[in-house]
PDB file of C-alpha atoms in Angstrom:
ATOM      1  CA  MET A  10     138.704-117.836  33.301  1.00 50.00           C
ATOM      2  CA  ASN A  11     136.267-115.511  35.018  1.00 64.00           C
ATOM      3  CA  ASN A  12     133.910-117.252  37.443  1.00 78.00           C
ATOM      4  CA  GLN A  13     131.266-114.538  37.160  1.00 91.00           C
ATOM      5  CA  TYR A  14     130.642-114.091  33.471  1.00 90.00           C
ATOM      6  CA  TYR A  15     131.430-115.023  29.875  1.00 94.00           C
ATOM      7  CA  ASN A  16     132.350-112.541  27.170  1.00 93.00           C
ATOM      8  CA  ILE A  17     130.347-113.395  24.033  1.00 93.00           C
ATOM      9  CA  GLU A  18     130.483-111.258  20.902  1.00 89.00           C
ATOM     10  CA  GLY A  19     131.676-108.295  22.910  1.00 91.00           C
ATOM     11  CA  LYS A  20     128.963-108.540  25.558  1.00 94.00           C
ATOM     12  CA  ARG A  21     129.284-109.714  29.150  1.00 95.00           C
ATOM     13  CA  TYR A  22     126.872-112.459  30.246  1.00 97.00           C
ATOM     14  CA  TYR A  23     126.656-113.636  33.833  1.00 97.00           C
ATOM     15  CA  ARG A  24     127.237-117.333  34.354  1.00 97.00           C
ATOM     16  CA  VAL A  25     124.180-119.333  35.376  1.00 97.00           C
ATOM     17  CA  THR A  26     126.128-120.802  38.303  1.00 95.00           C
ATOM     18  CA  HIS A  27     127.150-117.321  39.475  1.00 95.00           C
ATOM     19  CA  ILE A  28     123.553-116.123  39.407  1.00 97.00           C
ATOM     20  CA  LEU A  29     122.412-119.167  41.368  1.00 96.00           C
ATOM     21  CA  ALA A  30     125.159-118.788  43.961  1.00 93.00           C
ATOM     22  CA  ASN A  31     124.308-115.131  44.505  1.00 94.00           C
ATOM     23  CA  SER A  32     120.524-115.379  44.596  1.00 95.00           C
ATOM     24  CA  LYS A  33     120.114-118.013  47.289  1.00 90.00           C
ATOM     25  CA  SER A  34     117.522-117.524  49.985  1.00 83.00           C
ATOM     26  CA  ASP A  35     118.726-116.091  53.278  1.00 76.00           C
ATOM     27  CA  ARG A  36     118.126-119.491  54.874  1.00 82.00           C
ATOM     28  CA  ASP A  37     120.242-121.361  52.305  1.00 77.00           C
ATOM     29  CA  ALA A  38     122.973-118.755  52.601  1.00 75.00           C
ATOM     30  CA  ARG A  39     123.012-119.148  56.390  1.00 80.00           C
ATOM     31  CA  VAL A  40     123.231-122.949  56.106  1.00 77.00           C
ATOM     32  CA  LEU A  41     126.214-122.660  53.781  1.00 75.00           C
ATOM     33  CA  GLN A  42     127.932-120.087  55.970  1.00 78.00           C
ATOM     34  CA  SER A  43     127.283-122.191  59.068  1.00 82.00           C
ATOM     35  CA  TRP A  44     128.921-125.201  57.410  1.00 72.00           C
ATOM     36  CA  LYS A  45     131.972-123.143  56.446  1.00 80.00           C
ATOM     37  CA  GLU A  46     132.320-121.871  60.008  1.00 79.00           C
ATOM     38  CA  ARG A  47     131.893-125.371  61.440  1.00 84.00           C
ATOM     39  CA  VAL A  48     134.533-127.069  59.299  1.00 75.00           C
ATOM     40  CA  GLY A  49     136.826-124.061  58.990  1.00 82.00           C
ATOM     41  CA  HIS A  50     137.949-121.968  56.021  1.00 78.00           C
ATOM     42  CA  ASP A  51     140.765-124.293  54.927  1.00 79.00           C
ATOM     43  CA  GLU A  52     138.622-127.440  54.993  1.00 77.00           C
ATOM     44  CA  ALA A  53     135.751-125.720  53.179  1.00 73.00           C
ATOM     45  CA  LYS A  54     138.161-124.605  50.473  1.00 81.00           C
ATOM     46  CA  ARG A  55     139.660-128.104  50.231  1.00 80.00           C
ATOM     47  CA  VAL A  56     136.228-129.715  49.822  1.00 73.00           C
ATOM     48  CA  SER A  57     135.216-127.166  47.193  1.00 80.00           C
ATOM     49  CA  THR A  58     138.468-127.578  45.257  1.00 83.00           C
ATOM     50  CA  ALA A  59     138.206-131.382  45.373  1.00 81.00           C
ATOM     51  CA  ALA A  60     134.634-131.262  44.079  1.00 86.00           C
ATOM     52  CA  THR A  61     135.655-128.972  41.222  1.00 88.00           C
ATOM     53  CA  THR A  62     138.629-131.178  40.326  1.00 92.00           C
ATOM     54  CA  ARG A  63     136.669-134.418  40.204  1.00 93.00           C
ATOM     55  CA  GLY A  64     133.788-132.707  38.395  1.00 92.00           C
ATOM     56  CA  THR A  65     136.128-131.433  35.703  1.00 94.00           C
ATOM     57  CA  ALA A  66     137.620-134.919  35.290  1.00 96.00           C
ATOM     58  CA  ILE A  67     134.233-136.652  35.055  1.00 96.00           C
ATOM     59  CA  HIS A  68     133.040-134.144  32.449  1.00 96.00           C
ATOM     60  CA  LYS A  69     136.167-134.670  30.341  1.00 96.00           C
ATOM     61  CA  TRP A  70     135.991-138.455  30.630  1.00 97.00           C
ATOM     62  CA  ALA A  71     132.331-138.429  29.627  1.00 97.00           C
ATOM     63  CA  GLU A  72     133.079-136.230  26.632  1.00 96.00           C
ATOM     64  CA  ASP A  73     135.922-138.498  25.467  1.00 96.00           C
ATOM     65  CA  TYR A  74     134.001-141.719  26.093  1.00 97.00           C
ATOM     66  CA  LEU A  75     130.986-140.537  24.096  1.00 97.00           C
ATOM     67  CA  LYS A  76     133.288-139.535  21.243  1.00 96.00           C
ATOM     68  CA  GLY A  77     134.659-143.075  21.157  1.00 95.00           C
ATOM     69  CA  LEU A  78     137.970-142.061  22.708  1.00 96.00           C
ATOM     70  CA  THR A  79     139.717-143.633  25.699  1.00 95.00           C
ATOM     71  CA  PRO A  80     139.598-141.313  28.737  1.00 94.00           C
ATOM     72  CA  ASP A  81     142.982-140.612  30.329  1.00 94.00           C
ATOM     73  CA  PHE A  82     141.827-141.465  33.899  1.00 94.00           C
ATOM     74  CA  GLU A  83     144.756-139.497  35.318  1.00 92.00           C
ATOM     75  CA  GLU A  84     142.748-137.789  38.068  1.00 93.00           C
ATOM     76  CA  GLU A  85     142.713-140.543  40.705  1.00 93.00           C
ATOM     77  CA  THR A  86     140.252-138.770  43.003  1.00 92.00           C
ATOM     78  CA  ALA A  87     137.551-139.112  40.331  1.00 95.00           C
ATOM     79  CA  LEU A  88     138.123-142.821  39.623  1.00 96.00           C
ATOM     80  CA  PRO A  89     135.685-144.105  42.307  1.00 96.00           C
ATOM     81  CA  TYR A  90     132.900-142.209  40.523  1.00 96.00           C
ATOM     82  CA  TRP A  91     133.484-143.719  37.072  1.00 97.00           C
ATOM     83  CA  ASP A  92     132.319-147.329  37.369  1.00 95.00           C
ATOM     84  CA  GLY A  93     128.802-146.354  38.403  1.00 96.00           C
ATOM     85  CA  PHE A  94     128.709-143.468  35.945  1.00 97.00           C
ATOM     86  CA  LYS A  95     129.750-145.265  32.750  1.00 97.00           C
ATOM     87  CA  PRO A  96     126.636-147.518  32.473  1.00 97.00           C
ATOM     88  CA  VAL A  97     124.435-144.412  32.454  1.00 97.00           C
ATOM     89  CA  LEU A  98     126.547-142.903  29.679  1.00 97.00           C
ATOM     90  CA  ASP A  99     125.726-146.006  27.642  1.00 97.00           C
ATOM     91  CA  GLN A 100     122.087-144.842  27.621  1.00 97.00           C
ATOM     92  CA  ILE A 101     123.137-141.764  25.612  1.00 98.00           C
ATOM     93  CA  SER A 102     123.077-141.867  21.816  1.00 97.00           C
ATOM     94  CA  ASP A 103     122.807-139.570  18.792  1.00 97.00           C
ATOM     95  CA  VAL A 104     124.784-136.800  20.466  1.00 97.00           C
ATOM     96  CA  VAL A 105     124.054-133.458  18.812  1.00 98.00           C
ATOM     97  CA  TYR A 106     126.135-131.140  20.981  1.00 97.00           C
ATOM     98  CA  GLN A 107     128.714-131.560  23.739  1.00 97.00           C
ATOM     99  CA  GLU A 108     130.370-128.856  25.841  1.00 96.00           C
ATOM    100  CA  LYS A 109     128.791-126.007  23.884  1.00 96.00           C
ATOM    101  CA  ARG A 110     128.380-122.429  25.028  1.00 96.00           C
ATOM    102  CA  ILE A 111     124.781-121.286  25.299  1.00 97.00           C
ATOM    103  CA  TYR A 112     123.424-117.875  26.262  1.00 97.00           C
ATOM    104  CA  HIS A 113     120.294-115.756  26.335  1.00 97.00           C
ATOM    105  CA  PRO A 114     120.636-112.032  25.622  1.00 96.00           C
ATOM    106  CA  LYS A 115     117.181-111.092  26.920  1.00 96.00           C
ATOM    107  CA  TYR A 116     118.011-112.391  30.393  1.00 97.00           C
ATOM    108  CA  ASN A 117     121.753-111.767  30.256  1.00 96.00           C
ATOM    109  CA  TYR A 118     123.042-115.195  31.235  1.00 98.00           C
ATOM    110  CA  ALA A 119     125.286-117.865  29.705  1.00 97.00           C
ATOM    111  CA  GLY A 120     126.629-121.312  30.482  1.00 96.00           C
ATOM    112  CA  THR A 121     128.291-124.383  29.031  1.00 96.00           C
ATOM    113  CA  LEU A 122     125.963-127.153  27.949  1.00 97.00           C
ATOM    114  CA  ASP A 123     127.218-130.632  28.915  1.00 97.00           C
ATOM    115  CA  LEU A 124     125.271-132.547  26.291  1.00 98.00           C
ATOM    116  CA  TYR A 125     122.225-132.464  24.050  1.00 98.00           C
ATOM    117  CA  GLY A 126     121.081-135.633  22.314  1.00 98.00           C
ATOM    118  CA  THR A 127     119.103-138.811  22.983  1.00 98.00           C
ATOM    119  CA  PHE A 128     118.889-140.310  26.468  1.00 98.00           C
ATOM    120  CA  ASP A 129     117.238-143.676  27.129  1.00 97.00           C
ATOM    121  CA  GLY A 130     115.611-143.509  23.704  1.00 98.00           C
ATOM    122  CA  VAL A 131     114.228-139.981  24.107  1.00 98.00           C
ATOM    123  CA  PRO A 132     115.655-137.452  21.605  1.00 98.00           C
ATOM    124  CA  ASN A 133     116.004-133.724  22.304  1.00 98.00           C
ATOM    125  CA  THR A 134     117.214-134.412  25.825  1.00 98.00           C
ATOM    126  CA  LEU A 135     119.427-131.932  27.641  1.00 98.00           C
ATOM    127  CA  VAL A 136     121.903-133.805  29.849  1.00 98.00           C
ATOM    128  CA  ASP A 137     123.775-132.289  32.784  1.00 98.00           C
ATOM    129  CA  PHE A 138     126.537-134.109  34.672  1.00 97.00           C
ATOM    130  CA  LYS A 139     127.186-133.666  38.391  1.00 97.00           C
ATOM    131  CA  THR A 140     129.188-135.426  41.103  1.00 96.00           C
ATOM    132  CA  SER A 141     128.358-135.909  44.762  1.00 95.00           C
ATOM    133  CA  ASP A 142     129.780-137.776  47.752  1.00 92.00           C
ATOM    134  CA  LYS A 143     126.257-138.770  48.833  1.00 94.00           C
ATOM    135  CA  ARG A 144     122.953-139.631  47.164  1.00 96.00           C
ATOM    136  CA  LYS A 145     120.600-136.716  46.641  1.00 96.00           C
ATOM    137  CA  ARG A 146     116.876-136.345  47.187  1.00 96.00           C
ATOM    138  CA  PHE A 147     114.976-134.511  44.486  1.00 96.00           C
ATOM    139  CA  ASP A 148     114.055-131.689  46.844  1.00 95.00           C
ATOM    140  CA  TRP A 149     117.786-131.039  47.426  1.00 94.00           C
ATOM    141  CA  ILE A 150     118.598-130.339  43.776  1.00 96.00           C
ATOM    142  CA  GLU A 151     116.416-127.353  42.932  1.00 96.00           C
ATOM    143  CA  ASP A 152     119.413-125.319  41.737  1.00 97.00           C
ATOM    144  CA  TYR A 153     120.348-128.148  39.345  1.00 97.00           C
ATOM    145  CA  CYS A 154     116.789-128.060  37.987  1.00 98.00           C
ATOM    146  CA  LEU A 155     116.922-124.286  37.581  1.00 98.00           C
ATOM    147  CA  GLN A 156     120.238-124.655  35.757  1.00 98.00           C
ATOM    148  CA  VAL A 157     118.878-127.102  33.173  1.00 98.00           C
ATOM    149  CA  ALA A 158     115.774-124.960  32.689  1.00 98.00           C
ATOM    150  CA  ALA A 159     118.034-121.981  31.964  1.00 98.00           C
ATOM    151  CA  TYR A 160     120.155-124.081  29.601  1.00 98.00           C
ATOM    152  CA  ALA A 161     117.070-125.360  27.765  1.00 98.00           C
ATOM    153  CA  ALA A 162     116.080-121.774  26.963  1.00 98.00           C
ATOM    154  CA  GLY A 163     119.668-121.098  25.876  1.00 98.00           C
ATOM    155  CA  VAL A 164     119.612-124.122  23.552  1.00 98.00           C
ATOM    156  CA  LYS A 165     116.399-122.823  22.025  1.00 98.00           C
ATOM    157  CA  TYR A 166     117.897-119.358  21.500  1.00 98.00           C
ATOM    158  CA  VAL A 167     121.328-120.415  20.199  1.00 97.00           C
ATOM    159  CA  PHE A 168     120.493-123.570  18.241  1.00 98.00           C
ATOM    160  CA  GLY A 169     116.739-123.254  17.687  1.00 98.00           C
ATOM    161  CA  LEU A 170     116.143-126.686  19.237  1.00 98.00           C
ATOM    162  CA  PRO A 171     113.431-127.704  21.726  1.00 98.00           C
ATOM    163  CA  THR A 172     114.121-129.620  24.915  1.00 98.00           C
ATOM    164  CA  VAL A 173     111.715-132.487  25.509  1.00 98.00           C
ATOM    165  CA  GLN A 174     113.273-133.412  28.841  1.00 98.00           C
ATOM    166  CA  ALA A 175     116.389-132.883  30.925  1.00 98.00           C
ATOM    167  CA  ALA A 176     118.425-135.651  32.547  1.00 98.00           C
ATOM    168  CA  ILE A 177     120.499-134.707  35.579  1.00 98.00           C
ATOM    169  CA  ILE A 178     123.079-137.463  36.098  1.00 98.00           C
ATOM    170  CA  ILE A 179     124.932-137.479  39.418  1.00 97.00           C
ATOM    171  CA  ALA A 180     128.085-139.607  39.665  1.00 97.00           C
ATOM    172  CA  LEU A 181     128.617-141.173  43.095  1.00 97.00           C
ATOM    173  CA  PRO A 182     131.701-142.891  44.581  1.00 96.00           C
ATOM    174  CA  LYS A 183     131.542-146.691  44.200  1.00 95.00           C
ATOM    175  CA  LYS A 184     127.782-146.557  43.565  1.00 95.00           C
ATOM    176  CA  GLU A 185     125.450-146.452  40.590  1.00 96.00           C
ATOM    177  CA  ALA A 186     124.912-142.905  39.366  1.00 97.00           C
ATOM    178  CA  GLN A 187     121.616-141.224  40.132  1.00 98.00           C
ATOM    179  CA  VAL A 188     119.429-140.024  37.270  1.00 98.00           C
ATOM    180  CA  PHE A 189     116.736-137.392  37.686  1.00 98.00           C
ATOM    181  CA  ILE A 190     114.449-136.812  34.695  1.00 98.00           C
ATOM    182  CA  ILE A 191     112.850-133.380  34.409  1.00 98.00           C
ATOM    183  CA  GLU A 192     109.892-133.473  32.021  1.00 97.00           C
ATOM    184  CA  ARG A 193     108.977-130.557  29.779  1.00 96.00           C
ATOM    185  CA  ASP A 194     106.139-129.333  32.016  1.00 97.00           C
ATOM    186  CA  GLU A 195     108.477-129.389  34.991  1.00 97.00           C
ATOM    187  CA  LEU A 196     111.119-127.488  33.014  1.00 97.00           C
ATOM    188  CA  LEU A 197     108.591-124.746  32.340  1.00 97.00           C
ATOM    189  CA  TRP A 198     107.819-124.556  36.060  1.00 98.00           C
ATOM    190  CA  PHE A 199     111.502-124.347  36.930  1.00 98.00           C
ATOM    191  CA  TRP A 200     111.972-121.706  34.209  1.00 98.00           C
ATOM    192  CA  LYS A 201     109.586-119.426  36.099  1.00 97.00           C
ATOM    193  CA  ARG A 202     111.547-120.080  39.274  1.00 97.00           C
ATOM    194  CA  TRP A 203     114.748-119.283  37.376  1.00 98.00           C
ATOM    195  CA  LEU A 204     113.361-115.928  36.235  1.00 98.00           C
ATOM    196  CA  ASN A 205     112.598-115.148  39.870  1.00 97.00           C
ATOM    197  CA  ARG A 206     116.208-115.950  40.836  1.00 97.00           C
ATOM    198  CA  ILE A 207     117.454-113.636  38.075  1.00 98.00           C
ATOM    199  CA  ALA A 208     115.270-110.848  39.512  1.00 97.00           C
ATOM    200  CA  ILE A 209     116.704-111.438  43.013  1.00 96.00           C
ATOM    201  CA  PHE A 210     120.243-111.453  41.613  1.00 96.00           C
ATOM    202  CA  GLU A 211     119.682-108.173  39.761  1.00 95.00           C
ATOM    203  CA  GLN A 212     118.230-106.529  42.888  1.00 95.00           C
ATOM    204  CA  ARG A 213     121.251-107.561  44.926  1.00 93.00           C
ATOM    205  CA  GLN A 214     123.634-106.324  42.237  1.00 90.00           C
ATOM    206  CA  LYS A 215     121.954-102.909  42.292  1.00 88.00           C
ATOM    207  CA  ALA A 216     122.156-102.826  46.101  1.00 88.00           C
ATOM    208  CA  ILE A 217     125.944-103.249  46.095  1.00 81.00           C
ATOM    209  CA  ALA A 218     126.616-101.066  43.044  1.00 65.00           C
TER     210      ALA A 218
END
């Protein structure tokens, strides 16, 4: 699997997560680099790998659970996140799509949609699953908001469906999951911010070409 792009119908599309990671502000990039230097390369890699592992497990368990299957629960590191996550999954109904590839040829990006369906009684909701060791404030999750705005446009392009709202669900260890609802007007605002991040990404790609 390539972490930079997807190949779709013979064309290369950059992953949304790759664009976000490589279009951060200089300040955010310095904060990340400072953390890596403080904890050391090995520890930074361990933390990143652990987050990816538990995130993959939570996504798979959610997919199975919502299909009426019994999750395997083999990844023990993700188990503390499940009890507080499952009740939020019970607010999801009328699932239309799960784990579907979306893309947008005009802006040359692609991603994998976690879920599109009804959340807390609201249809046409785009749902994105995350995990975190600590609770988040809304002003800390801008990249998550940009991601769902990008995915909403991809859902419109690929499936022809509108997104009324996005629900960002963050699983936490031994705590109730956090839910952030992004209304349609907010999604449009974040879409403009997303287009700006694409422009920054493209400028940086040209600079290193």
